[in-house]
Short mmCIF file of C-alpha atoms in Angstrom, two decimals:
data_model
loop_
_atom_site.label_atom_id
_atom_site.label_comp_id
_atom_site.label_asym_id
_atom_site.label_seq_id
_atom_site.Cartn_x
_atom_site.Cartn_y
_atom_site.Cartn_z
CA UNK Z 1 8.85 10.44 -4.60
CA UNK Z 2 9.71 11.78 -1.15
CA UNK Z 3 13.33 12.68 -0.49
CA UNK Z 4 15.00 10.14 1.75
CA UNK Z 5 16.20 11.27 5.16
CA UNK Z 6 19.07 9.89 7.17
CA UNK Z 7 17.83 7.11 9.50
CA UNK Z 8 18.85 9.09 12.59
CA UNK Z 9 17.33 12.41 11.52
CA UNK Z 10 13.79 11.91 12.78
CA UNK Z 11 15.00 10.27 15.99
CA UNK Z 12 17.20 13.28 16.76
CA UNK Z 13 14.34 15.61 15.82
CA UNK Z 14 11.91 13.74 18.08
CA UNK Z 15 14.41 13.77 20.95
CA UNK Z 16 14.92 17.53 20.65
CA UNK Z 17 11.17 18.17 20.55
CA UNK Z 18 10.69 15.91 23.57
CA UNK Z 19 13.31 17.86 25.53
CA UNK Z 20 11.58 21.10 24.57
CA UNK Z 21 8.12 19.88 25.57
CA UNK Z 22 9.37 18.64 28.94
CA UNK Z 23 11.26 21.89 29.55
CA UNK Z 24 8.38 24.24 28.75
CA UNK Z 25 5.84 21.98 30.52
CA UNK Z 26 2.84 23.54 28.80
CA UNK Z 27 -0.22 21.66 27.54
CA UNK Z 28 -0.82 24.01 24.61
CA UNK Z 29 2.76 23.60 23.41
CA UNK Z 30 2.38 19.84 23.72
CA UNK Z 31 -0.79 19.92 21.61
CA UNK Z 32 0.92 22.07 18.97
CA UNK Z 33 3.84 19.63 18.85
CA UNK Z 34 1.42 16.72 18.46
CA UNK Z 35 -0.25 18.54 15.56
CA UNK Z 36 3.11 19.17 13.91
CA UNK Z 37 4.12 15.53 14.35
CA UNK Z 38 0.87 14.30 12.81
CA UNK Z 39 1.33 16.69 9.88
CA UNK Z 40 4.92 15.50 9.37
CA UNK Z 41 3.77 11.90 9.47
CA UNK Z 42 1.03 12.53 6.89
CA UNK Z 43 3.58 14.13 4.58
CA UNK Z 44 6.41 11.63 5.11
CA UNK Z 45 4.45 8.36 5.25
CA UNK Z 46 5.27 6.21 2.24
CA UNK Z 47 3.07 3.17 2.83
CA UNK Z 48 5.78 1.06 4.48
CA UNK Z 49 4.59 -1.66 6.89
CA UNK Z 50 5.98 0.17 9.91
CA UNK Z 51 3.94 3.30 9.08
CA UNK Z 52 0.82 1.69 10.53
CA UNK Z 53 2.29 1.72 14.03
CA UNK Z 54 1.96 5.49 14.30
CA UNK Z 55 -1.81 5.39 14.64
CA UNK Z 56 -1.45 2.68 17.26
CA UNK Z 57 0.83 4.99 19.22
CA UNK Z 58 -1.81 7.74 18.90
CA UNK Z 59 -4.45 5.37 20.26
CA UNK Z 60 -2.22 4.34 23.15
CA UNK Z 61 -1.44 7.99 23.90
CA UNK Z 62 -5.16 8.86 23.90
CA UNK Z 63 -5.86 5.95 26.22
CA UNK Z 64 -3.15 7.13 28.61
CA UNK Z 65 -4.69 10.61 28.73
CA UNK Z 66 -8.10 9.12 29.53
CA UNK Z 67 -6.71 6.76 32.18
CA UNK Z 68 -4.72 9.56 33.80
CA UNK Z 69 -7.83 11.74 33.86
CA UNK Z 70 -9.93 9.01 35.48
CA UNK Z 71 -7.23 8.32 38.06
CA UNK Z 72 -6.94 12.04 38.75
CA UNK Z 73 -10.68 12.24 39.40
CA UNK Z 74 -10.98 9.15 41.56
CA UNK Z 75 -7.59 8.92 43.27
CA UNK Z 76 -5.07 11.57 44.12
CA UNK Z 77 -3.99 14.45 46.25
CA UNK Z 78 -6.71 17.06 46.83
CA UNK Z 79 -6.12 20.29 44.89
CA UNK Z 80 -8.09 23.29 46.12
CA UNK Z 81 -10.00 25.36 43.60
CA UNK Z 82 -13.32 25.64 41.83
CA UNK Z 83 -15.42 22.58 42.65
CA UNK Z 84 -17.08 20.98 39.63
CA UNK Z 85 -18.69 17.89 41.15
CA UNK Z 86 -18.23 15.30 43.86
CA UNK Z 87 -17.84 11.52 43.84
CA UNK Z 88 -18.43 9.18 46.78
CA UNK Z 89 -15.46 9.24 49.11
CA UNK Z 90 -13.81 6.14 50.58
CA UNK Z 91 -12.01 6.54 53.89
CA UNK Z 92 -8.37 5.48 53.94
CA UNK Z 93 -6.19 4.45 56.91
CA UNK Z 94 -4.53 7.16 58.96
CA UNK Z 95 -1.10 6.13 57.69
CA UNK Z 96 -2.03 7.32 54.18
CA UNK Z 97 -2.40 11.07 54.77
CA UNK Z 98 -2.86 13.45 51.86
CA UNK Z 99 -4.31 10.80 49.53
CA UNK Z 100 -7.98 10.16 49.07
CA UNK Z 101 -10.33 8.16 46.91
CA UNK Z 102 -13.30 10.18 45.73
CA UNK Z 103 -14.43 13.44 47.22
CA UNK Z 104 -14.71 16.86 45.67
CA UNK Z 105 -13.29 17.22 42.17
CA UNK Z 106 -11.99 20.65 41.28
CA UNK Z 107 -11.24 22.20 37.93
CA UNK Z 108 -7.58 22.50 38.94
CA UNK Z 109 -7.41 18.79 39.71
CA UNK Z 110 -8.79 17.84 36.30
CA UNK Z 111 -6.51 20.34 34.57
CA UNK Z 112 -3.46 18.97 36.37
CA UNK Z 113 -4.31 15.36 35.50
CA UNK Z 114 -5.01 16.23 31.87
CA UNK Z 115 -1.76 18.16 31.64
CA UNK Z 116 0.30 15.24 32.95
CA UNK Z 117 -1.45 12.85 30.59
CA UNK Z 118 -0.83 15.14 27.61
CA UNK Z 119 2.90 15.38 28.32
CA UNK Z 120 3.21 11.59 28.50
CA UNK Z 121 1.07 11.17 25.38
CA UNK Z 122 3.21 13.66 23.48
CA UNK Z 123 6.34 11.64 24.26
CA UNK Z 124 4.68 8.47 22.97
CA UNK Z 125 3.48 10.15 19.77
CA UNK Z 126 6.87 11.78 19.14
CA UNK Z 127 8.87 8.58 19.31
CA UNK Z 128 6.04 6.63 17.70
CA UNK Z 129 6.35 8.90 14.67
CA UNK Z 130 10.13 8.50 14.59
CA UNK Z 131 9.77 4.73 14.73
CA UNK Z 132 6.99 4.67 12.13
CA UNK Z 133 8.84 6.85 9.62
CA UNK Z 134 12.27 5.23 9.92
CA UNK Z 135 13.13 1.89 8.41
CA UNK Z 136 14.63 -0.34 11.13
CA UNK Z 137 16.92 -1.89 8.53
CA UNK Z 138 18.37 1.48 7.52
CA UNK Z 139 18.69 2.46 11.17
CA UNK Z 140 20.74 -0.65 11.82
CA UNK Z 141 23.16 0.16 9.01
CA UNK Z 142 24.30 3.46 10.50
CA UNK Z 143 25.13 2.10 13.95
CA UNK Z 144 28.83 1.96 14.89
CA UNK Z 145 30.48 -1.45 14.97
CA UNK Z 146 31.15 -1.40 18.71
CA UNK Z 147 27.43 -1.13 19.53
CA UNK Z 148 26.24 -3.20 16.60
CA UNK Z 149 24.99 -6.13 18.66
CA UNK Z 150 23.21 -3.81 21.11
CA UNK Z 151 21.79 -1.98 18.12
CA UNK Z 152 20.42 -5.17 16.64
CA UNK Z 153 18.68 -5.93 19.93
CA UNK Z 154 17.16 -2.45 20.03
CA UNK Z 155 16.10 -2.54 16.38
CA UNK Z 156 14.45 -5.93 16.83
CA UNK Z 157 12.67 -4.61 19.92
CA UNK Z 158 11.47 -1.42 18.22
CA UNK Z 159 10.36 -3.28 15.09
CA UNK Z 160 8.34 -5.78 17.13
CA UNK Z 161 5.36 -3.46 17.46
CA UNK Z 162 5.17 -2.68 13.71
CA UNK Z 163 5.32 -6.38 12.93
CA UNK Z 164 2.57 -7.16 15.43
CA UNK Z 165 0.39 -4.42 13.95
CA UNK Z 166 0.94 -5.78 10.45
CA UNK Z 167 0.17 -9.34 11.58
CA UNK Z 168 -2.98 -8.15 13.32
CA UNK Z 169 -4.18 -6.43 10.15
CA UNK Z 170 -3.44 -9.54 8.10
CA UNK Z 171 -5.30 -11.80 10.54
CA UNK Z 172 -8.26 -9.43 10.65
CA UNK Z 173 -8.43 -9.26 6.84
CA UNK Z 174 -8.32 -13.06 6.58
CA UNK Z 175 -11.12 -13.41 9.10
CA UNK Z 176 -13.27 -10.89 7.22
CA UNK Z 177 -12.75 -12.85 3.99
CA UNK Z 178 -14.00 -15.94 5.81
CA UNK Z 179 -17.11 -14.09 6.90
CA UNK Z 180 -16.12 -13.77 10.54
CA UNK Z 181 -17.50 -10.44 11.69
CA UNK Z 182 -17.51 -10.94 15.43
CA UNK Z 183 -13.93 -10.92 16.64
CA UNK Z 184 -12.86 -12.20 20.03
CA UNK Z 185 -9.53 -11.85 21.79
CA UNK Z 186 -8.95 -15.60 21.50
CA UNK Z 187 -9.53 -15.62 17.75
CA UNK Z 188 -6.87 -12.92 17.36
CA UNK Z 189 -4.40 -13.98 20.05
CA UNK Z 190 -3.78 -17.55 18.89
CA UNK Z 191 -2.96 -16.74 15.23
CA UNK Z 192 -0.92 -13.75 16.39
CA UNK Z 193 1.11 -15.93 18.75
CA UNK Z 194 1.65 -18.52 16.03
CA UNK Z 195 2.87 -15.90 13.55
CA UNK Z 196 5.14 -14.31 16.16
CA UNK Z 197 6.78 -17.64 16.99
CA UNK Z 198 7.20 -18.47 13.31
CA UNK Z 199 8.74 -15.06 12.63
CA UNK Z 200 11.12 -15.47 15.58
CA UNK Z 201 12.33 -18.84 14.27
CA UNK Z 202 12.83 -17.40 10.79
CA UNK Z 203 14.80 -14.49 12.24
CA UNK Z 204 17.01 -16.83 14.28
CA UNK Z 205 17.70 -19.03 11.25
CA UNK Z 206 18.42 -15.99 9.10
CA UNK Z 207 20.89 -14.56 11.61
CA UNK Z 208 22.60 -17.92 12.00
CA UNK Z 209 22.91 -18.43 8.24
CA UNK Z 210 24.54 -15.01 7.93
CA UNK Z 211 27.07 -15.83 10.61
CA UNK Z 212 25.88 -13.22 13.08
CA UNK Z 213 28.37 -12.81 15.92
CA UNK Z 214 31.03 -15.00 14.32
CA UNK Z 215 33.41 -12.09 13.76
CA UNK Z 216 33.57 -8.48 14.89
CA UNK Z 217 34.45 -6.84 11.60
CA UNK Z 218 31.55 -6.09 9.30
CA UNK Z 219 31.23 -4.36 5.97
CA UNK Z 220 28.81 -1.66 4.90
CA UNK Z 221 27.39 -1.93 1.41
CA UNK Z 222 26.08 1.60 1.03
CA UNK Z 223 26.56 4.31 3.66
CA UNK Z 224 23.59 6.57 4.34
CA UNK Z 225 24.45 10.16 3.39
CA UNK Z 226 23.60 13.18 5.53
CA UNK Z 227 22.14 15.85 3.25
CA UNK Z 228 20.81 19.38 3.61
CA UNK Z 229 17.27 18.19 4.36
CA UNK Z 230 18.54 16.32 7.40
CA UNK Z 231 20.30 19.44 8.61
CA UNK Z 232 17.14 21.53 8.19
CA UNK Z 233 14.98 19.05 10.13
CA UNK Z 234 17.48 18.74 12.97
CA UNK Z 235 18.00 22.52 13.03
CA UNK Z 236 14.26 23.10 13.45
CA UNK Z 237 14.20 20.70 16.37
CA UNK Z 238 17.31 22.30 17.85
CA UNK Z 239 15.82 25.80 17.61
CA UNK Z 240 12.62 24.68 19.31
CA UNK Z 241 14.60 22.94 22.03
CA UNK Z 242 16.83 25.97 22.60
CA UNK Z 243 13.90 28.41 22.76
CA UNK Z 244 11.99 26.30 25.28
CA UNK Z 245 14.98 25.46 27.46
CA UNK Z 246 16.44 28.99 27.57
CA UNK Z 247 13.20 30.89 28.05
#
């Protein structure tokens, strides 16, 4: 059984790594961080429902890199350098100087677009891993009382994507059992919307039955301890952040 971490540990770790990646602004460092994050996820994943969202964040990050690369090739500011190929150029009005659609595509232009996409993708993967490896219920328990209501809103928002991913898998499995191989957006969207509305009503009824918001003082059944493993994880992130910021 994997040792349990404090609910805030991986979020702090991801934040420190994100600061380091932005500070160093290097594609190779970003790729190394992504590799480390994937390795940590593979080790720490325990089969919880919210674990599945990590691979969705990886897919979204990959899509962003591809979209940024396509936009960099077709639209953007010309960057001089080694010309790789050319695409048909569309003339723009005179009041849009410095921007063009099409034209000569240089290696430097592709490298710049890929670099920007990788940095954005790394941020998504970092916080996607933190969200996928942290139970939203445990995260809610450690929030201070004075931001408890804001915390509930944030936890519900961050747990929405894991719940949608789980519902999508359940719908897809049910359709496969019925022999439906060809899936359309409509066949997925309608059941997904129905389940989302049903889950929202259940959540509202649950919060109302527990008297949410009726009084400011709340109790905590079992506080989450901060152990040596949490300190090691945060220290690693802090060292990486310090090295990249102070270089």
